[in-house]
C-alpha positions as a printed NumPy array, in Angstrom:
array([[-29.408, -36.065,  -4.367],
       [-30.731, -35.305,  -0.896],
       [-28.637, -38.043,   0.442],
       [-25.405, -36.762,  -1.143],
       [-26.215, -33.348,   0.247],
       [-26.678, -34.519,   3.673],
       [-23.333, -36.405,   3.366],
       [-21.419, -33.34 ,   2.41 ],
       [-23.045, -31.335,   5.195],
       [-21.842, -34.111,   7.635],
       [-18.139, -33.392,   6.638],
       [-16.045, -31.671,   9.199],
       [-16.005, -27.849,   9.071],
       [-12.574, -26.329,   8.346],
       [-12.492, -22.657,   8.935],
       [ -9.703, -20.355,   7.465],
       [ -9.407, -17.04 ,   8.997],
       [ -7.884, -14.516,   6.509],
       [ -7.068, -14.28 ,   2.727],
       [ -3.468, -13.542,   3.03 ],
       [ -0.665, -15.774,   1.657],
       [ -1.076, -18.347,   4.569],
       [ -4.759, -18.354,   4.356],
       [ -5.164, -18.599,   0.682],
       [ -2.57 , -21.331,   0.262],
       [ -4.11 , -23.3  ,   3.015],
       [ -7.558, -22.944,   1.443],
       [ -6.25 , -23.954,  -2.007],
       [ -4.728, -27.251,  -0.696],
       [ -7.648, -28.291,   1.345],
       [ -9.431, -31.187,  -0.385],
       [-13.274, -29.973,  -0.678],
       [-14.24 , -33.67 ,  -0.813],
       [-13.204, -34.276,   2.768],
       [-14.487, -31.102,   4.406],
       [-16.62 , -28.061,   4.379],
       [-14.291, -25.018,   3.729],
       [-15.319, -21.806,   5.236],
       [-13.124, -18.761,   4.684],
       [-13.658, -15.563,   6.655],
       [-11.985, -12.174,   5.812],
       [-12.903,  -8.552,   5.285],
       [-11.614,  -8.863,   1.68 ],
       [-12.519, -11.408,  -0.851],
       [ -9.169, -11.654,  -2.703],
       [ -5.528, -12.282,  -2.054],
       [ -2.983,  -9.381,  -2.616],
       [  0.301, -10.214,  -4.228],
       [  2.242,  -8.037,  -1.924],
       [  5.575,  -8.187,  -3.651],
       [  4.211,  -6.063,  -6.498],
       [  2.036,  -3.667,  -4.478],
       [  4.744,  -0.91 ,  -4.578],
       [  4.373,  -0.631,  -8.31 ],
       [  0.598,   0.067,  -8.108],
       [  1.288,   3.257,  -6.096],
       [  3.037,   4.891,  -9.065],
       [  0.778,   3.628, -11.808],
       [  3.262,   0.951, -13.061],
       [  0.683,  -1.783, -12.331],
       [ -3.105,  -1.54 , -11.95 ],
       [ -4.568,  -2.532,  -8.689],
       [ -6.411,  -5.564, -10.155],
       [ -3.23 ,  -6.928, -11.428],
       [ -2.15 ,  -7.856,  -7.939],
       [ -5.378,  -9.09 ,  -6.704],
       [ -6.699, -12.579,  -7.085],
       [-10.274, -13.395,  -6.11 ],
       [-10.463, -16.242,  -3.428],
       [-12.911, -18.045,  -5.521],
       [-10.116, -18.407,  -8.064],
       [ -7.807, -19.809,  -5.629],
       [-10.269, -22.346,  -4.238],
       [-13.168, -22.858,  -6.906],
       [-15.245, -24.876,  -4.393],
       [-16.036, -21.877,  -2.423],
       [-18.452, -20.885,  -5.047],
       [-20.765, -23.845,  -4.204],
       [-22.312, -24.757,  -0.887],
       [-21.671, -26.031,   1.587],
       [-18.346, -24.289,   1.085],
       [-18.495, -20.403,   1.267],
       [-16.634, -17.178,   1.761],
       [-17.913, -14.819,   4.445],
       [-16.944, -11.236,   4.294],
       [-16.994, -10.307,   8.038],
       [-14.902,  -8.948,  10.832],
       [-13.524, -11.44 ,  13.196],
       [-13.335, -10.256,  16.8  ],
       [-12.835, -13.405,  18.907],
       [-12.433, -17.146,  18.913],
       [-13.768, -19.503,  21.727],
       [-11.436, -22.38 ,  21.615],
       [-13.378, -24.431,  24.284],
       [-16.654, -24.032,  22.303],
       [-14.899, -24.111,  18.95 ],
       [-16.685, -20.899,  17.779],
       [-15.345, -18.199,  15.648],
       [-17.31 , -14.874,  16.553],
       [-17.778, -12.367,  13.692],
       [-19.439,  -9.175,  12.817],
       [-21.372,  -9.056,   9.477],
       [-21.799,  -5.648,   7.848],
       [-24.225,  -4.712,   5.055],
       [-23.684,  -2.345,   2.205],
       [-21.82 ,   0.626,   3.435],
       [-22.806,   3.92 ,   1.693],
       [-25.943,   2.352,   0.36 ],
       [-28.085,   3.904,   3.042],
       [-27.861,   5.58 ,   6.362],
       [-29.015,   2.432,   8.13 ],
       [-26.286,  -0.158,   7.529],
       [-27.253,  -3.635,   8.948],
       [-24.723,  -4.889,  11.316],
       [-25.12 ,  -8.293,  12.965],
       [-22.997, -10.614,  14.998],
       [-22.766, -14.254,  14.386],
       [-20.631, -17.399,  15.065],
       [-19.214, -20.042,  12.8  ],
       [-18.537, -23.608,  14.422],
       [-15.305, -25.398,  13.418],
       [-13.862, -28.726,  13.704],
       [-10.348, -27.54 ,  12.271],
       [ -9.352, -23.882,  12.464],
       [ -6.564, -22.195,  10.519],
       [ -5.877, -18.726,  11.967],
       [ -4.079, -16.702,   9.231],
       [ -5.575, -13.184,   9.847],
       [ -2.284, -11.419,   9.452],
       [ -0.872,  -8.649,  11.502],
       [ -0.926,  -4.858,  11.714],
       [  2.052,  -2.438,  10.999],
       [  4.294,  -1.715,  13.835],
       [  4.036,   2.012,  14.727],
       [  6.128,   1.663,  17.809],
       [  3.541,   3.996,  19.381],
       [  5.192,   6.915,  17.672],
       [  2.828,  10.019,  17.861],
       [  1.147,  10.854,  14.659],
       [  1.959,   7.702,  12.693],
       [ -1.31 ,   5.77 ,  12.798],
       [ -3.203,   8.849,  11.909],
       [ -0.899,  10.619,   9.332],
       [  1.336,   8.036,   7.661],
       [  0.416,   5.568,   4.926],
       [  1.244,   1.939,   5.201],
       [  1.711,  -0.505,   2.266],
       [  0.269,  -3.866,   3.067],
       [ -3.347,  -3.697,   1.435],
       [ -4.545,  -2.535,  -1.914],
       [ -6.728,   0.098,   0.001],
       [ -3.426,   1.531,   1.476],
       [ -1.715,   1.63 ,  -2.007],
       [ -4.615,   3.308,  -3.411],
       [ -4.353,   5.851,  -0.778],
       [ -0.762,   6.53 ,  -1.458],
       [ -1.495,   6.845,  -5.135],
       [ -4.282,   9.394,  -4.538],
       [ -2.254,  11.519,  -2.196],
       [  0.636,  11.4  ,  -4.533],
       [ -1.242,  12.604,  -7.577],
       [ -3.028,  15.205,  -5.427],
       [  0.088,  16.659,  -4.068],
       [  1.468,  16.927,  -7.795],
       [ -1.808,  18.748,  -8.856],
       [ -1.697,  21.002,  -5.869],
       [  2.09 ,  21.835,  -6.594],
       [  1.096,  22.78 , -10.119],
       [ -1.469,  25.519,  -9.009],
       [ -0.36 ,  29.105,  -9.829],
       [ -1.133,  30.082,  -6.164],
       [  1.314,  27.414,  -4.707],
       [  4.602,  28.912,  -3.504],
       [  7.828,  27.269,  -4.416],
       [  8.287,  26.189,  -0.727],
       [  5.012,  24.601,  -0.482],
       [  5.648,  22.795,  -3.818],
       [  8.777,  21.383,  -2.423],
       [  6.971,  20.207,   0.707],
       [  4.154,  18.627,  -1.345],
       [  6.649,  16.839,  -3.543],
       [  8.871,  15.532,  -0.786],
       [  7.924,  11.962,   0.127],
       [  9.495,  10.471,   3.239],
       [  9.687,   6.733,   3.365],
       [ 10.395,   5.221,   6.835],
       [ 11.894,   1.757,   6.802],
       [ 14.968,   0.448,   4.644],
       [ 13.621,  -2.978,   4.03 ],
       [ 12.655,  -4.372,   0.545],
       [  9.221,  -3.098,   0.612],
       [ 10.135,   0.441,   1.494],
       [ 13.159,   0.709,  -0.714],
       [ 11.097,  -0.807,  -3.677],
       [  8.574,   1.916,  -3.117],
       [ 11.093,   4.743,  -2.862],
       [ 13.05 ,   3.559,  -6.03 ],
       [  9.678,   3.15 ,  -8.011],
       [  8.69 ,   6.601,  -6.809],
       [ 12.038,   8.153,  -7.663],
       [ 11.704,   6.583, -11.226],
       [  8.163,   8.116, -11.577],
       [  9.375,  11.443, -10.823],
       [ 12.318,  11.189, -13.284],
       [ 10.304,   9.643, -16.064],
       [  6.715,  10.792, -15.738],
       [  6.474,  14.15 , -13.99 ],
       [  7.155,  15.82 , -17.187],
       [  3.629,  14.792, -18.403],
       [  2.298,  17.219, -15.684],
       [  5.015,  20.182, -15.618],
       [  8.511,  19.832, -16.359],
       [  9.358,  22.779, -13.801],
       [  8.197,  20.533, -11.101],
       [ 10.936,  18.096, -11.332],
       [ 13.7  ,  19.858,  -9.421],
       [ 11.287,  19.95 ,  -6.393],
       [ 10.588,  16.338,  -6.394],
       [ 12.497,  14.4  ,  -3.686],
       [ 12.433,  11.094,  -1.794],
       [ 14.064,  10.501,   1.467],
       [ 14.454,   7.138,   3.259],
       [ 14.818,   7.002,   7.02 ],
       [ 16.306,   3.867,   8.534],
       [ 17.722,   3.699,  12.005],
       [ 19.451,   0.273,  11.089],
       [ 20.874,  -1.076,   7.955],
       [ 19.304,  -0.52 ,   4.538],
       [ 18.564,  -3.653,   2.838],
       [ 19.868,  -5.579,   5.928],
       [ 18.504,  -8.861,   4.642],
       [ 21.066,  -8.926,   1.83 ],
       [ 24.833,  -9.332,   2.071],
       [ 27.299,  -6.356,   2.156],
       [ 27.958,  -6.39 ,  -1.729],
       [ 24.386,  -6.241,  -2.807],
       [ 23.555,  -3.691,  -0.048],
       [ 26.471,  -1.34 ,  -1.37 ],
       [ 24.957,  -1.845,  -4.912],
       [ 21.53 ,  -1.085,  -3.724],
       [ 22.398,   2.093,  -1.958],
       [ 24.555,   3.36 ,  -4.874],
       [ 21.737,   2.673,  -7.285],
       [ 19.305,   4.523,  -4.917],
       [ 21.758,   7.32 ,  -4.97 ],
       [ 21.731,   7.443,  -8.659],
       [ 18.007,   7.659,  -8.684],
       [ 18.106,  10.692,  -6.408],
       [ 16.823,   8.979,  -3.3  ],
       [ 18.498,  10.317,  -0.16 ],
       [ 19.04 ,   7.799,   2.684],
       [ 19.378,   9.195,   6.525],
       [ 20.261,   6.882,   9.212],
       [ 18.063,   8.018,  11.93 ],
       [ 14.713,   7.191,  13.75 ],
       [ 11.34 ,   9.029,  13.759],
       [ 10.066,  10.556,  16.931],
       [  6.836,  12.134,  15.621],
       [  4.74 ,  12.825,  12.481],
       [  2.525,  15.846,  11.848],
       [  0.415,  16.744,   9.06 ],
       [  3.219,  18.593,   7.075],
       [  6.455,  17.593,   9.056],
       [  8.503,  14.486,  10.127],
       [ 10.646,  14.853,  13.261],
       [ 13.641,  12.792,  13.569],
       [ 15.796,  11.704,  16.571],
       [ 18.622,  13.506,  15.309],
       [ 16.796,  16.727,  15.442],
       [ 15.942,  17.288,  11.903],
       [ 12.609,  18.495,  10.775],
       [ 11.626,  17.271,   7.264],
       [  8.663,  19.22 ,   5.516],
       [  6.686,  16.418,   3.641],
       [  3.509,  15.804,   1.758],
       [  3.471,  12.138,   2.015],
       [  4.891,   9.654,   4.567],
       [  4.942,   6.124,   3.887],
       [  5.63 ,   3.614,   6.838],
       [  7.259,   0.487,   6.206],
       [  9.032,  -0.787,   9.315],
       [  7.6  ,  -4.293,  10.01 ],
       [  4.612,  -5.69 ,  11.76 ],
       [  3.085,  -5.983,  15.116],
       [  0.116,  -7.722,  16.608],
       [ -3.503,  -6.806,  15.683],
       [ -6.659,  -6.435,  17.9  ],
       [ -7.773, -10.089,  17.114],
       [ -4.392, -11.523,  18.123],
       [ -4.48 ,  -9.598,  21.361],
       [ -7.928, -10.77 ,  22.155],
       [ -7.256, -14.404,  21.799],
       [ -6.857, -16.556,  24.867],
       [ -3.769, -18.499,  23.965],
       [  0.058, -18.233,  24.404],
       [  1.881, -15.316,  22.907],
       [  5.517, -14.739,  21.886],
       [  7.449, -11.872,  23.411],
       [  6.517,  -9.675,  20.322],
       [  2.856, -10.475,  20.85 ],
       [  2.329, -13.021,  17.967],
       [  0.45 , -16.267,  18.553],
       [  2.667, -18.913,  19.912],
       [  2.972, -22.164,  17.733],
       [  4.937, -25.291,  17.959],
       [  7.065, -27.004,  15.239],
       [  3.761, -28.406,  13.603],
       [  2.337, -24.913,  13.42 ],
       [ -0.292, -25.624,  16.213],
       [ -1.521, -22.918,  18.406],
       [ -0.264, -23.321,  22.175],
       [ -2.297, -22.712,  25.3  ],
       [ -0.454, -23.145,  28.68 ],
       [  2.428, -24.723,  26.568],
       [  0.274, -27.409,  24.988],
       [ -1.244, -27.459,  21.406],
       [ -4.93 , -26.729,  21.222],
       [ -6.452, -29.47 ,  19.275],
       [ -7.119, -29.049,  15.768],
       [ -6.067, -25.264,  15.704],
       [ -3.289, -24.011,  13.653],
       [ -1.796, -20.628,  12.979],
       [  0.293, -19.356,  10.041],
       [  1.785, -16.201,   8.408],
       [  2.51 , -12.873,  10.169],
       [  0.058, -13.513,  13.188],
       [  2.084, -16.487,  14.457],
       [  5.629, -17.423,  15.293],
       [  7.566, -19.92 ,  17.191],
       [  9.464, -18.865,  20.491],
       [ 12.245, -21.279,  19.732],
       [ 12.608, -20.613,  15.945],
       [ 10.98 , -17.379,  14.892],
       [ 10.778, -16.954,  11.04 ],
       [ 10.902, -13.651,   9.173],
       [  7.444, -12.114,   8.138],
       [  7.752, -12.903,   4.46 ],
       [  5.364, -14.01 ,   1.864],
       [  7.57 , -16.968,   1.025],
       [  7.196, -18.206,   4.732],
       [  3.54 , -17.645,   4.861],
       [  2.773, -19.383,   1.658],
       [  4.684, -22.491,   2.596],
       [  3.263, -22.558,   6.098],
       [ -0.378, -22.438,   4.519],
       [  0.504, -25.226,   2.081],
       [  1.865, -27.351,   4.928],
       [ -1.252, -26.827,   7.136],
       [ -3.681, -27.61 ,   4.16 ],
       [ -1.991, -30.94 ,   3.477],
       [ -1.673, -31.846,   7.092],
       [ -5.288, -31.305,   7.678],
       [ -6.134, -33.48 ,   4.588],
       [ -4.111, -36.247,   6.042],
       [ -5.906, -35.94 ,   9.547],
       [ -9.216, -36.032,   7.621],
       [ -8.2  , -39.262,   6.097],
       [ -7.241, -40.616,   9.454],
       [ -3.49 , -40.359,   9.171],
       [ -1.029, -38.947,  11.666],
       [  0.619, -35.773,  11.177],
       [  3.908, -36.   ,   9.351],
       [  7.301, -34.287,   9.959],
       [  7.383, -30.795,  11.495],
       [  7.321, -27.682,   9.372],
       [ 10.805, -26.69 ,   8.141],
       [ 11.472, -23.568,   6.227],
       [ 14.446, -23.327,   3.638],
       [ 14.953, -20.05 ,   2.16 ],
       [ 15.337, -19.814,  -1.551],
       [ 16.73 , -16.436,  -1.517],
       [ 15.903, -12.659,  -1.445],
       [ 14.93 , -10.223,  -4.206],
       [ 14.305,  -6.544,  -4.337],
       [ 13.702,  -4.346,  -7.484],
       [ 15.696,  -0.988,  -7.248],
       [ 13.523,   1.025,  -9.708],
       [ 12.41 ,   0.067, -13.359],
       [ 15.817,  -0.969, -14.571],
       [ 17.667,  -2.706, -11.574],
       [ 17.366,  -5.228,  -8.864],
       [ 19.32 ,  -7.28 ,  -6.426],
       [ 18.871, -10.968,  -6.085],
       [ 20.334, -13.568,  -3.505],
       [ 19.564, -17.087,  -4.574],
       [ 19.577, -19.05 ,  -1.524],
       [ 22.016, -21.123,   0.397],
       [ 22.523, -23.955,  -2.17 ],
       [ 23.154, -21.801,  -5.277],
       [ 25.022, -18.913,  -3.449],
       [ 24.555, -16.842,  -6.561],
       [ 24.105, -13.007,  -6.286],
       [ 22.93 , -10.867,  -9.053],
       [ 22.408,  -7.116,  -9.588],
       [ 21.489,  -4.82 , -12.295],
       [ 19.449,  -5.547, -15.435],
       [ 20.095,  -9.253, -15.256],
       [ 18.835,  -9.431, -11.657],
       [ 15.669,  -7.358, -12.718],
       [ 14.802, -10.242, -15.202],
       [ 15.294, -12.871, -12.566],
       [ 13.022, -10.775, -10.435],
       [ 10.307, -10.306, -12.925],
       [ 10.548, -13.951, -14.033],
       [ 10.283, -15.367, -10.441],
       [  7.187, -13.301,  -9.573],
       [  5.45 , -14.073, -12.917],
       [  5.987, -17.695, -12.108],
       [  4.386, -17.34 ,  -8.584],
       [  1.468, -15.221,  -9.73 ],
       [ -1.453, -17.674,  -9.264],
       [ -3.368, -17.407, -12.483],
       [ -3.036, -16.944, -16.26 ],
       [ -5.319, -13.768, -15.705],
       [ -2.865, -12.171, -13.222],
       [  0.119, -13.077, -15.283],
       [ -1.47 , -11.456, -18.463],
       [ -2.507,  -8.294, -16.505],
       [  1.128,  -7.792, -15.052],
       [  2.85 ,  -8.34 , -18.413],
       [  0.478,  -5.999, -20.28 ],
       [  0.816,  -3.291, -17.498],
       [  4.532,  -3.619, -17.477],
       [  4.71 ,  -3.381, -21.348],
       [  2.139,  -0.392, -21.348],
       [  4.216,   1.554, -18.758],
       [  7.365,   1.025, -20.555],
       [  5.957,   2.191, -23.936],
       [  3.46 ,   4.931, -22.894],
       [  4.672,   5.898, -19.376],
       [  3.111,   5.319, -16.014],
       [ -0.65 ,   6.253, -15.588],
       [ -1.131,   9.607, -13.539],
       [ -5.003,   9.637, -14.083],
       [ -6.715,  10.892, -10.954],
       [-10.375,   9.576, -10.367],
       [-11.866,  11.038,  -7.226],
       [-14.628,   9.049,  -5.488],
       [-18.12 ,  10.553,  -5.064],
       [-17.644,  11.839,  -1.587],
       [-14.377,  13.708,  -2.564],
       [-16.027,  15.203,  -5.603],
       [-18.897,  16.546,  -3.419],
       [-16.448,  17.991,  -0.839],
       [-14.393,  19.549,  -3.563],
       [-17.247,  21.363,  -5.242],
       [-18.739,  22.533,  -1.694],
       [-15.476,  24.009,  -0.898],
       [-15.242,  25.752,  -4.138],
       [-18.74 ,  27.128,  -3.858],
       [-17.976,  28.412,  -0.516],
       [-14.772,  30.168,  -1.57 ],
       [-16.557,  31.817,  -4.551],
       [-19.25 ,  33.101,  -2.284],
       [-16.647,  34.716,  -0.001],
       [-14.922,  36.302,  -2.958],
       [-18.193,  37.495,  -4.374],
       [-19.022,  39.108,  -0.771],
       [-15.589,  40.71 ,  -0.646],
       [-15.937,  42.293,  -4.046],
       [-19.6  ,  43.507,  -4.125],
       [-18.984,  46.513,  -1.898],
       [-16.172,  47.845,  -4.088],
       [-18.326,  47.311,  -7.204],
       [-21.22 ,  49.474,  -5.615],
       [-18.663,  52.312,  -4.738],
       [-17.394,  52.269,  -8.364],
       [-20.838,  52.186,  -9.857],
       [-21.572,  55.042, -12.517],
       [-17.707,  56.203, -12.747],
       [-15.394,  55.637, -15.666],
       [-11.845,  56.445, -16.041],
       [ -9.288,  56.27 , -18.954],
       [ -6.424,  53.81 , -18.363],
       [ -3.578,  52.523, -20.374],
       [ -2.484,  48.812, -20.476],
       [  0.448,  47.133, -22.155],
       [ -0.241,  45.185, -25.293],
       [  0.605,  41.845, -23.949],
       [ -1.139,  38.525, -24.156],
       [ -3.887,  37.987, -21.589],
       [ -2.677,  34.635, -20.698],
       [  0.802,  35.899, -19.602],
       [ -0.648,  37.81 , -16.698],
       [ -0.066,  35.918, -13.482],
       [ -0.645,  36.784,  -9.851],
       [  2.746,  37.58 ,  -8.55 ],
       [  4.258,  38.723,  -5.266],
       [  5.372,  42.373,  -5.009],
       [  8.94 ,  42.95 ,  -3.905],
       [  9.557,  44.12 ,  -0.582],
       [  6.149,  43.013,   0.564],
       [  6.52 ,  41.053,   3.659],
       [  4.601,  37.871,   4.017],
       [  4.587,  37.072,   0.08 ],
       [  6.835,  34.41 ,  -1.344],
       [  7.894,  33.605,  -4.926],
       [  5.184,  31.746,  -6.775],
       [  5.142,  29.379,  -9.892],
       [  3.351,  30.847, -12.952],
       [  1.056,  28.516, -14.985],
       [  3.892,  28.307, -17.589],
       [  6.386,  26.991, -15.039],
       [  8.181,  30.489, -14.646],
       [  9.008,  32.035, -11.414],
       [  7.729,  35.482, -10.55 ],
       [ 11.221,  37.01 , -11.256],
       [ 10.914,  35.555, -14.886],
       [  7.43 ,  36.96 , -15.126],
       [  8.563,  40.492, -14.087],
       [ 11.173,  40.613, -16.724],
       [  8.581,  39.708, -19.24 ],
       [  6.348,  42.443, -18.011],
       [  9.282,  44.881, -18.224],
       [  9.789,  44.084, -21.66 ],
       [  6.23 ,  44.202, -22.639],
       [  5.984,  47.698, -20.856],
       [  8.225,  49.136, -23.649],
       [  5.699,  48.519, -26.372],
       [  3.042,  51.192, -27.309],
       [  0.185,  51.415, -25.068],
       [ -3.383,  51.788, -26.275],
       [ -6.208,  53.62 , -24.555],
       [ -9.379,  51.93 , -23.298],
       [-12.293,  52.736, -21.125],
       [-12.771,  50.938, -17.91 ],
       [-15.911,  51.112, -15.995]])
């Protein structure tokens, strides 16, 4: 037994950086009998990004698009293979060391253990992904939401439901409600369009479960400087744009110059009041990629050759590969798609297996597109099936192709069942609009409420002291107590029309009060 363990420990160390499409496919195809697999990432799961937009509106639950890394490569659950949840900050190619920061339980105590360590490798697969490209536009990094991770999708969902609940308050003016319920999507690619269409469907079909009077104020605007759905041919683009228009999505061909807490400023001079900005404009290099001492492309990605080997001074670094969004070839750059990353990961995994068996590398990596797909809401999609078939579909038939394709690609039966059940549940019962705050948010919410109540009490106490001991007879209209609402006074500057709890405007409420005033009044004592 000890001898077998020693033999396993003597196997070469293959380190995979990242649990995205490329990293997970590489880890899955590595042979654990030939090497020790070490996967390092800040997340212990793979995200099925094509379905991520549907999680923001409650069509799918977040766990439906997550697959644990130990399900993808079961060997990671047993030593000497392992997964390390850590932050990667550098790679020493000469010493063959990956430098990491291990972080303890955040939130468990004030003293969170933080330690640096290094992991040695014999073969290295760099698939740590990329960061959203903000083009250094002011306010984007701080105020916009991205849509590449589950944490970002959760943030979008939380803000969306918060905006709806805030717009439904009786103290919220119509102008403020319109701002809160206006979502601006920057980027007209498949991800941005799928999110915009899903959100428009959510507003049309599910906002009635909160307050039907909010629906006229709900709005989705897509900003795109280039061509919307530019990866599709002209016919499918026209269909997609027509379908978006039918859903009420407004498309504007312009660029963004800055983003503030409540507004988006465009190059055309428009100022768009908004409660939510979702940024989906491609990717840029992240801090890890920038720190690496290797060749980079003109866009800051790791430079690789046709065998996906990392280049330094124009030559491949021995046994170091890169794939996915973090890497590209200067001669033949490929799009940053899940299909590209997954096939690159599969290629690297198989190539390393061959090298471990003493074989030479096979043919260079070649990517052949099988087509492009994008859903346009819950009832339509556009599909272009590759160069060989040359088949374009749109509408409901395309939606079934879209759903069938992604159900096939989903890694496990567990994930497939989750998605099928969620799709069926959303269709039958509507999307989930439940809002569950975290502990920190609940405490902040309660603290703000207590503070405001204290201010209100301090304002009213002097008036109560002045009125103590005095009584007067007043007359009130015999109208239901719940009909009374806080309204603006006509002609009073600074006041604006407000929504009542019943969805009425203040003008409607005044008419109701005038009608009630005609009824007999009853005397009562008021202290």
